[in-house]
Amino acid sequence: WLRNALSDAKEAEKSAAEERDEALKEKDALKDLVSELEGQIASLRGECSLIRKGMMLTEAQVKVLDLEGSLAAQGRELALERRETERLRAQLAAERGGGQAARASSEALR
């Protein structure tokens, strides 16, 4: 009876050691999996950061394009105003020149 109990105890100890070894292997496998997942999470965070930066750049590019369009429109308006100013100056100069010619001819007639 004692031998059977001793044999059963050794068998139970062996079984417990195998279960412990199996549990340690599973624990190591889970640690590896956690490490791998943490690496993937870090990678995804980096990608998200790049995406956010890309979105900010895109928003900035849209603002730049809007400003460029606004500046181009202002440039066209300034060009029109400049041409109108030049036309008015030429007209004024012609009127002054005509007035001076009329004065010169009336003085010559005197």
Short mmCIF file of N, CA and C in Angstrom, two decimals:
data_model
loop_
_atom_site.label_atom_id
_atom_site.label_comp_id
_atom_site.label_asym_id
_atom_site.label_seq_id
_atom_site.Cartn_x
_atom_site.Cartn_y
_atom_site.Cartn_z
N TRP A 1 0.82 -1.17 0.00
CA TRP A 1 0.00 0.00 0.00
C TRP A 1 0.88 1.26 0.00
N LEU A 2 1.91 1.30 0.80
CA LEU A 2 2.82 2.43 0.89
C LEU A 2 3.55 2.63 -0.44
N ARG A 3 3.93 1.55 -1.06
CA ARG A 3 4.60 1.65 -2.36
C ARG A 3 3.66 2.26 -3.39
N ASN A 4 2.43 1.82 -3.37
CA ASN A 4 1.45 2.38 -4.31
C ASN A 4 1.25 3.89 -4.06
N ALA A 5 1.20 4.27 -2.80
CA ALA A 5 1.02 5.68 -2.46
C ALA A 5 2.24 6.47 -2.90
N LEU A 6 3.44 5.90 -2.69
CA LEU A 6 4.68 6.56 -3.10
C LEU A 6 4.74 6.68 -4.61
N SER A 7 4.35 5.64 -5.30
CA SER A 7 4.33 5.64 -6.75
C SER A 7 3.33 6.67 -7.26
N ASP A 8 2.14 6.72 -6.62
CA ASP A 8 1.13 7.71 -7.02
C ASP A 8 1.63 9.13 -6.77
N ALA A 9 2.33 9.33 -5.67
CA ALA A 9 2.86 10.65 -5.34
C ALA A 9 3.92 11.07 -6.35
N LYS A 10 4.81 10.12 -6.73
CA LYS A 10 5.82 10.43 -7.74
C LYS A 10 5.16 10.74 -9.07
N GLU A 11 4.13 9.98 -9.41
CA GLU A 11 3.41 10.21 -10.66
C GLU A 11 2.72 11.58 -10.63
N ALA A 12 2.13 11.93 -9.49
CA ALA A 12 1.47 13.23 -9.34
C ALA A 12 2.50 14.36 -9.42
N GLU A 13 3.69 14.12 -8.81
CA GLU A 13 4.75 15.13 -8.86
C GLU A 13 5.23 15.32 -10.29
N LYS A 14 5.38 14.21 -11.00
CA LYS A 14 5.83 14.26 -12.40
C LYS A 14 4.78 14.99 -13.24
N SER A 15 3.52 14.68 -13.01
CA SER A 15 2.42 15.32 -13.74
C SER A 15 2.38 16.82 -13.45
N ALA A 16 2.57 17.17 -12.16
CA ALA A 16 2.57 18.58 -11.77
C ALA A 16 3.74 19.32 -12.41
N ALA A 17 4.92 18.67 -12.49
CA ALA A 17 6.09 19.28 -13.11
C ALA A 17 5.84 19.50 -14.60
N GLU A 18 5.21 18.54 -15.26
CA GLU A 18 4.88 18.67 -16.69
C GLU A 18 3.89 19.82 -16.91
N GLU A 19 2.88 19.89 -16.04
CA GLU A 19 1.90 20.97 -16.14
C GLU A 19 2.56 22.33 -15.92
N ARG A 20 3.50 22.38 -14.93
CA ARG A 20 4.22 23.62 -14.66
C ARG A 20 5.05 24.02 -15.88
N ASP A 21 5.76 23.03 -16.46
CA ASP A 21 6.58 23.31 -17.64
C ASP A 21 5.70 23.80 -18.80
N GLU A 22 4.55 23.16 -18.98
CA GLU A 22 3.62 23.57 -20.03
C GLU A 22 3.11 24.98 -19.77
N ALA A 23 2.79 25.29 -18.52
CA ALA A 23 2.31 26.62 -18.15
C ALA A 23 3.40 27.67 -18.38
N LEU A 24 4.66 27.33 -18.08
CA LEU A 24 5.77 28.26 -18.33
C LEU A 24 5.95 28.51 -19.82
N LYS A 25 5.80 27.43 -20.62
CA LYS A 25 5.90 27.59 -22.08
C LYS A 25 4.79 28.51 -22.59
N GLU A 26 3.56 28.32 -22.09
CA GLU A 26 2.45 29.18 -22.49
C GLU A 26 2.68 30.62 -22.06
N LYS A 27 3.24 30.77 -20.85
CA LYS A 27 3.53 32.11 -20.34
C LYS A 27 4.55 32.80 -21.24
N ASP A 28 5.60 32.07 -21.63
CA ASP A 28 6.62 32.63 -22.53
C ASP A 28 6.02 32.97 -23.89
N ALA A 29 5.15 32.08 -24.39
CA ALA A 29 4.49 32.34 -25.67
C ALA A 29 3.62 33.60 -25.58
N LEU A 30 2.91 33.75 -24.46
CA LEU A 30 2.08 34.94 -24.28
C LEU A 30 2.93 36.20 -24.17
N LYS A 31 4.08 36.10 -23.49
CA LYS A 31 4.99 37.25 -23.40
C LYS A 31 5.46 37.66 -24.79
N ASP A 32 5.82 36.65 -25.60
CA ASP A 32 6.25 36.94 -26.97
C ASP A 32 5.13 37.61 -27.77
N LEU A 33 3.91 37.08 -27.59
CA LEU A 33 2.77 37.65 -28.29
C LEU A 33 2.52 39.09 -27.85
N VAL A 34 2.61 39.35 -26.54
CA VAL A 34 2.43 40.70 -26.02
C VAL A 34 3.49 41.64 -26.59
N SER A 35 4.73 41.17 -26.63
CA SER A 35 5.81 41.99 -27.19
C SER A 35 5.55 42.30 -28.66
N GLU A 36 5.12 41.30 -29.40
CA GLU A 36 4.83 41.50 -30.82
C GLU A 36 3.68 42.50 -31.00
N LEU A 37 2.63 42.35 -30.19
CA LEU A 37 1.50 43.27 -30.26
C LEU A 37 1.89 44.69 -29.87
N GLU A 38 2.74 44.82 -28.86
CA GLU A 38 3.21 46.15 -28.47
C GLU A 38 3.99 46.80 -29.61
N GLY A 39 4.81 45.99 -30.31
CA GLY A 39 5.54 46.50 -31.47
C GLY A 39 4.59 46.96 -32.57
N GLN A 40 3.55 46.17 -32.82
CA GLN A 40 2.57 46.55 -33.84
C GLN A 40 1.82 47.82 -33.43
N ILE A 41 1.50 47.93 -32.15
CA ILE A 41 0.80 49.13 -31.65
C ILE A 41 1.69 50.36 -31.85
N ALA A 42 2.96 50.23 -31.52
CA ALA A 42 3.89 51.35 -31.69
C ALA A 42 3.99 51.73 -33.16
N SER A 43 4.04 50.73 -34.02
CA SER A 43 4.10 50.99 -35.47
C SER A 43 2.84 51.71 -35.94
N LEU A 44 1.68 51.25 -35.46
CA LEU A 44 0.42 51.89 -35.85
C LEU A 44 0.33 53.32 -35.34
N ARG A 45 0.85 53.54 -34.13
CA ARG A 45 0.87 54.90 -33.60
C ARG A 45 1.72 55.80 -34.49
N GLY A 46 2.85 55.28 -34.93
CA GLY A 46 3.71 56.05 -35.83
C GLY A 46 3.00 56.35 -37.14
N GLU A 47 2.30 55.36 -37.68
CA GLU A 47 1.56 55.57 -38.93
C GLU A 47 0.45 56.60 -38.73
N CYS A 48 -0.25 56.52 -37.60
CA CYS A 48 -1.31 57.50 -37.30
C CYS A 48 -0.73 58.90 -37.21
N SER A 49 0.43 59.00 -36.59
CA SER A 49 1.08 60.30 -36.48
C SER A 49 1.41 60.85 -37.86
N LEU A 50 1.92 59.98 -38.73
CA LEU A 50 2.23 60.41 -40.10
C LEU A 50 0.97 60.82 -40.85
N ILE A 51 -0.11 60.08 -40.64
CA ILE A 51 -1.38 60.40 -41.30
C ILE A 51 -1.88 61.76 -40.81
N ARG A 52 -1.80 61.99 -39.49
CA ARG A 52 -2.22 63.29 -38.96
C ARG A 52 -1.38 64.41 -39.55
N LYS A 53 -0.07 64.19 -39.62
CA LYS A 53 0.81 65.22 -40.20
C LYS A 53 0.46 65.44 -41.67
N GLY A 54 0.17 64.35 -42.37
CA GLY A 54 -0.23 64.47 -43.77
C GLY A 54 -1.51 65.25 -43.92
N MET A 55 -2.46 65.02 -43.00
CA MET A 55 -3.71 65.76 -43.06
C MET A 55 -3.47 67.24 -42.78
N MET A 56 -2.58 67.53 -41.83
CA MET A 56 -2.27 68.93 -41.54
C MET A 56 -1.61 69.58 -42.74
N LEU A 57 -0.71 68.84 -43.40
CA LEU A 57 -0.07 69.38 -44.59
C LEU A 57 -1.10 69.63 -45.68
N THR A 58 -2.02 68.70 -45.84
CA THR A 58 -3.06 68.87 -46.86
C THR A 58 -3.89 70.11 -46.55
N GLU A 59 -4.27 70.30 -45.29
CA GLU A 59 -5.03 71.49 -44.92
C GLU A 59 -4.22 72.75 -45.20
N ALA A 60 -2.93 72.71 -44.89
CA ALA A 60 -2.06 73.86 -45.14
C ALA A 60 -1.95 74.12 -46.64
N GLN A 61 -1.85 73.04 -47.43
CA GLN A 61 -1.76 73.21 -48.87
C GLN A 61 -3.03 73.84 -49.43
N VAL A 62 -4.18 73.44 -48.91
CA VAL A 62 -5.45 74.03 -49.35
C VAL A 62 -5.47 75.52 -49.01
N LYS A 63 -5.00 75.87 -47.81
CA LYS A 63 -4.96 77.28 -47.43
C LYS A 63 -4.02 78.06 -48.35
N VAL A 64 -2.87 77.45 -48.68
CA VAL A 64 -1.92 78.11 -49.57
C VAL A 64 -2.55 78.32 -50.95
N LEU A 65 -3.24 77.30 -51.45
CA LEU A 65 -3.90 77.43 -52.75
C LEU A 65 -4.97 78.53 -52.72
N ASP A 66 -5.72 78.60 -51.62
CA ASP A 66 -6.72 79.66 -51.47
C ASP A 66 -6.05 81.04 -51.49
N LEU A 67 -4.94 81.15 -50.74
CA LEU A 67 -4.22 82.43 -50.72
C LEU A 67 -3.65 82.78 -52.08
N GLU A 68 -3.12 81.77 -52.78
CA GLU A 68 -2.59 82.02 -54.12
C GLU A 68 -3.70 82.52 -55.05
N GLY A 69 -4.87 81.90 -54.96
CA GLY A 69 -6.00 82.33 -55.79
C GLY A 69 -6.42 83.75 -55.45
N SER A 70 -6.45 84.07 -54.17
CA SER A 70 -6.81 85.41 -53.73
C SER A 70 -5.78 86.43 -54.21
N LEU A 71 -4.50 86.08 -54.10
CA LEU A 71 -3.44 86.99 -54.57
C LEU A 71 -3.51 87.19 -56.07
N ALA A 72 -3.81 86.13 -56.80
CA ALA A 72 -3.93 86.25 -58.26
C ALA A 72 -5.09 87.18 -58.61
N ALA A 73 -6.21 87.05 -57.91
CA ALA A 73 -7.35 87.93 -58.17
C ALA A 73 -6.99 89.37 -57.83
N GLN A 74 -6.30 89.60 -56.73
CA GLN A 74 -5.88 90.95 -56.37
C GLN A 74 -4.91 91.50 -57.41
N GLY A 75 -4.04 90.64 -57.91
CA GLY A 75 -3.09 91.06 -58.94
C GLY A 75 -3.81 91.50 -60.21
N ARG A 76 -4.86 90.76 -60.60
CA ARG A 76 -5.63 91.13 -61.79
C ARG A 76 -6.34 92.47 -61.57
N GLU A 77 -6.89 92.66 -60.36
CA GLU A 77 -7.55 93.93 -60.05
C GLU A 77 -6.56 95.09 -60.10
N LEU A 78 -5.37 94.88 -59.54
CA LEU A 78 -4.34 95.93 -59.57
C LEU A 78 -3.92 96.25 -61.00
N ALA A 79 -3.79 95.24 -61.84
CA ALA A 79 -3.41 95.46 -63.23
C ALA A 79 -4.49 96.30 -63.93
N LEU A 80 -5.77 95.98 -63.69
CA LEU A 80 -6.85 96.77 -64.28
C LEU A 80 -6.81 98.21 -63.79
N GLU A 81 -6.59 98.39 -62.49
CA GLU A 81 -6.52 99.75 -61.93
C GLU A 81 -5.32 100.50 -62.50
N ARG A 82 -4.20 99.81 -62.67
CA ARG A 82 -3.00 100.44 -63.22
C ARG A 82 -3.26 100.90 -64.65
N ARG A 83 -3.92 100.04 -65.45
CA ARG A 83 -4.22 100.43 -66.84
C ARG A 83 -5.17 101.64 -66.88
N GLU A 84 -6.17 101.62 -65.99
CA GLU A 84 -7.12 102.74 -65.92
C GLU A 84 -6.40 104.02 -65.51
N THR A 85 -5.49 103.90 -64.54
CA THR A 85 -4.72 105.07 -64.10
C THR A 85 -3.86 105.60 -65.24
N GLU A 86 -3.20 104.71 -65.97
CA GLU A 86 -2.37 105.14 -67.10
C GLU A 86 -3.23 105.80 -68.17
N ARG A 87 -4.42 105.25 -68.41
CA ARG A 87 -5.32 105.84 -69.42
C ARG A 87 -5.73 107.24 -68.99
N LEU A 88 -6.10 107.39 -67.70
CA LEU A 88 -6.51 108.70 -67.20
C LEU A 88 -5.36 109.70 -67.24
N ARG A 89 -4.14 109.25 -66.93
CA ARG A 89 -2.97 110.14 -67.00
C ARG A 89 -2.74 110.61 -68.43
N ALA A 90 -2.86 109.65 -69.36
CA ALA A 90 -2.67 110.00 -70.77
C ALA A 90 -3.75 110.99 -71.22
N GLN A 91 -4.98 110.76 -70.79
CA GLN A 91 -6.08 111.66 -71.15
C GLN A 91 -5.84 113.04 -70.56
N LEU A 92 -5.43 113.10 -69.30
CA LEU A 92 -5.15 114.37 -68.64
C LEU A 92 -4.00 115.10 -69.33
N ALA A 93 -2.96 114.34 -69.68
CA ALA A 93 -1.82 114.95 -70.36
C ALA A 93 -2.25 115.50 -71.72
N ALA A 94 -3.12 114.75 -72.41
CA ALA A 94 -3.59 115.21 -73.72
C ALA A 94 -4.43 116.47 -73.55
N GLU A 95 -5.30 116.50 -72.51
CA GLU A 95 -6.12 117.69 -72.27
C GLU A 95 -5.25 118.88 -71.91
N ARG A 96 -4.23 118.65 -71.09
CA ARG A 96 -3.31 119.74 -70.73
C ARG A 96 -2.54 120.22 -71.95
N GLY A 97 -2.10 119.25 -72.74
CA GLY A 97 -1.35 119.60 -73.96
C GLY A 97 -2.23 120.38 -74.92
N GLY A 98 -3.47 119.96 -75.08
CA GLY A 98 -4.41 120.67 -75.95
C GLY A 98 -4.70 122.05 -75.41
N GLY A 99 -4.83 122.17 -74.10
CA GLY A 99 -5.07 123.48 -73.47
C GLY A 99 -3.89 124.40 -73.65
N GLN A 100 -2.71 123.88 -73.55
CA GLN A 100 -1.50 124.69 -73.72
C GLN A 100 -1.38 125.13 -75.17
N ALA A 101 -1.72 124.25 -76.10
CA ALA A 101 -1.65 124.61 -77.52
C ALA A 101 -2.66 125.70 -77.82
N ALA A 102 -3.86 125.60 -77.25
CA ALA A 102 -4.89 126.63 -77.48
C ALA A 102 -4.43 127.97 -76.91
N ARG A 103 -3.83 127.94 -75.72
CA ARG A 103 -3.31 129.19 -75.11
C ARG A 103 -2.20 129.78 -75.96
N ALA A 104 -1.34 128.91 -76.44
CA ALA A 104 -0.21 129.39 -77.25
C ALA A 104 -0.72 130.02 -78.54
N SER A 105 -1.74 129.44 -79.16
CA SER A 105 -2.24 130.02 -80.42
C SER A 105 -3.01 131.32 -80.15
N SER A 106 -3.73 131.42 -79.01
CA SER A 106 -4.43 132.66 -78.73
C SER A 106 -3.44 133.76 -78.35
N GLU A 107 -2.34 133.41 -77.71
CA GLU A 107 -1.31 134.40 -77.42
C GLU A 107 -0.62 134.83 -78.69
N ALA A 108 -0.46 133.90 -79.61
CA ALA A 108 0.18 134.25 -80.88
C ALA A 108 -0.72 135.17 -81.69
N LEU A 109 -2.01 135.01 -81.55
CA LEU A 109 -2.95 135.87 -82.29
C LEU A 109 -2.96 137.27 -81.71
N ARG A 110 -2.65 137.43 -80.46
CA ARG A 110 -2.65 138.75 -79.84
C ARG A 110 -1.52 139.49 -80.35
#
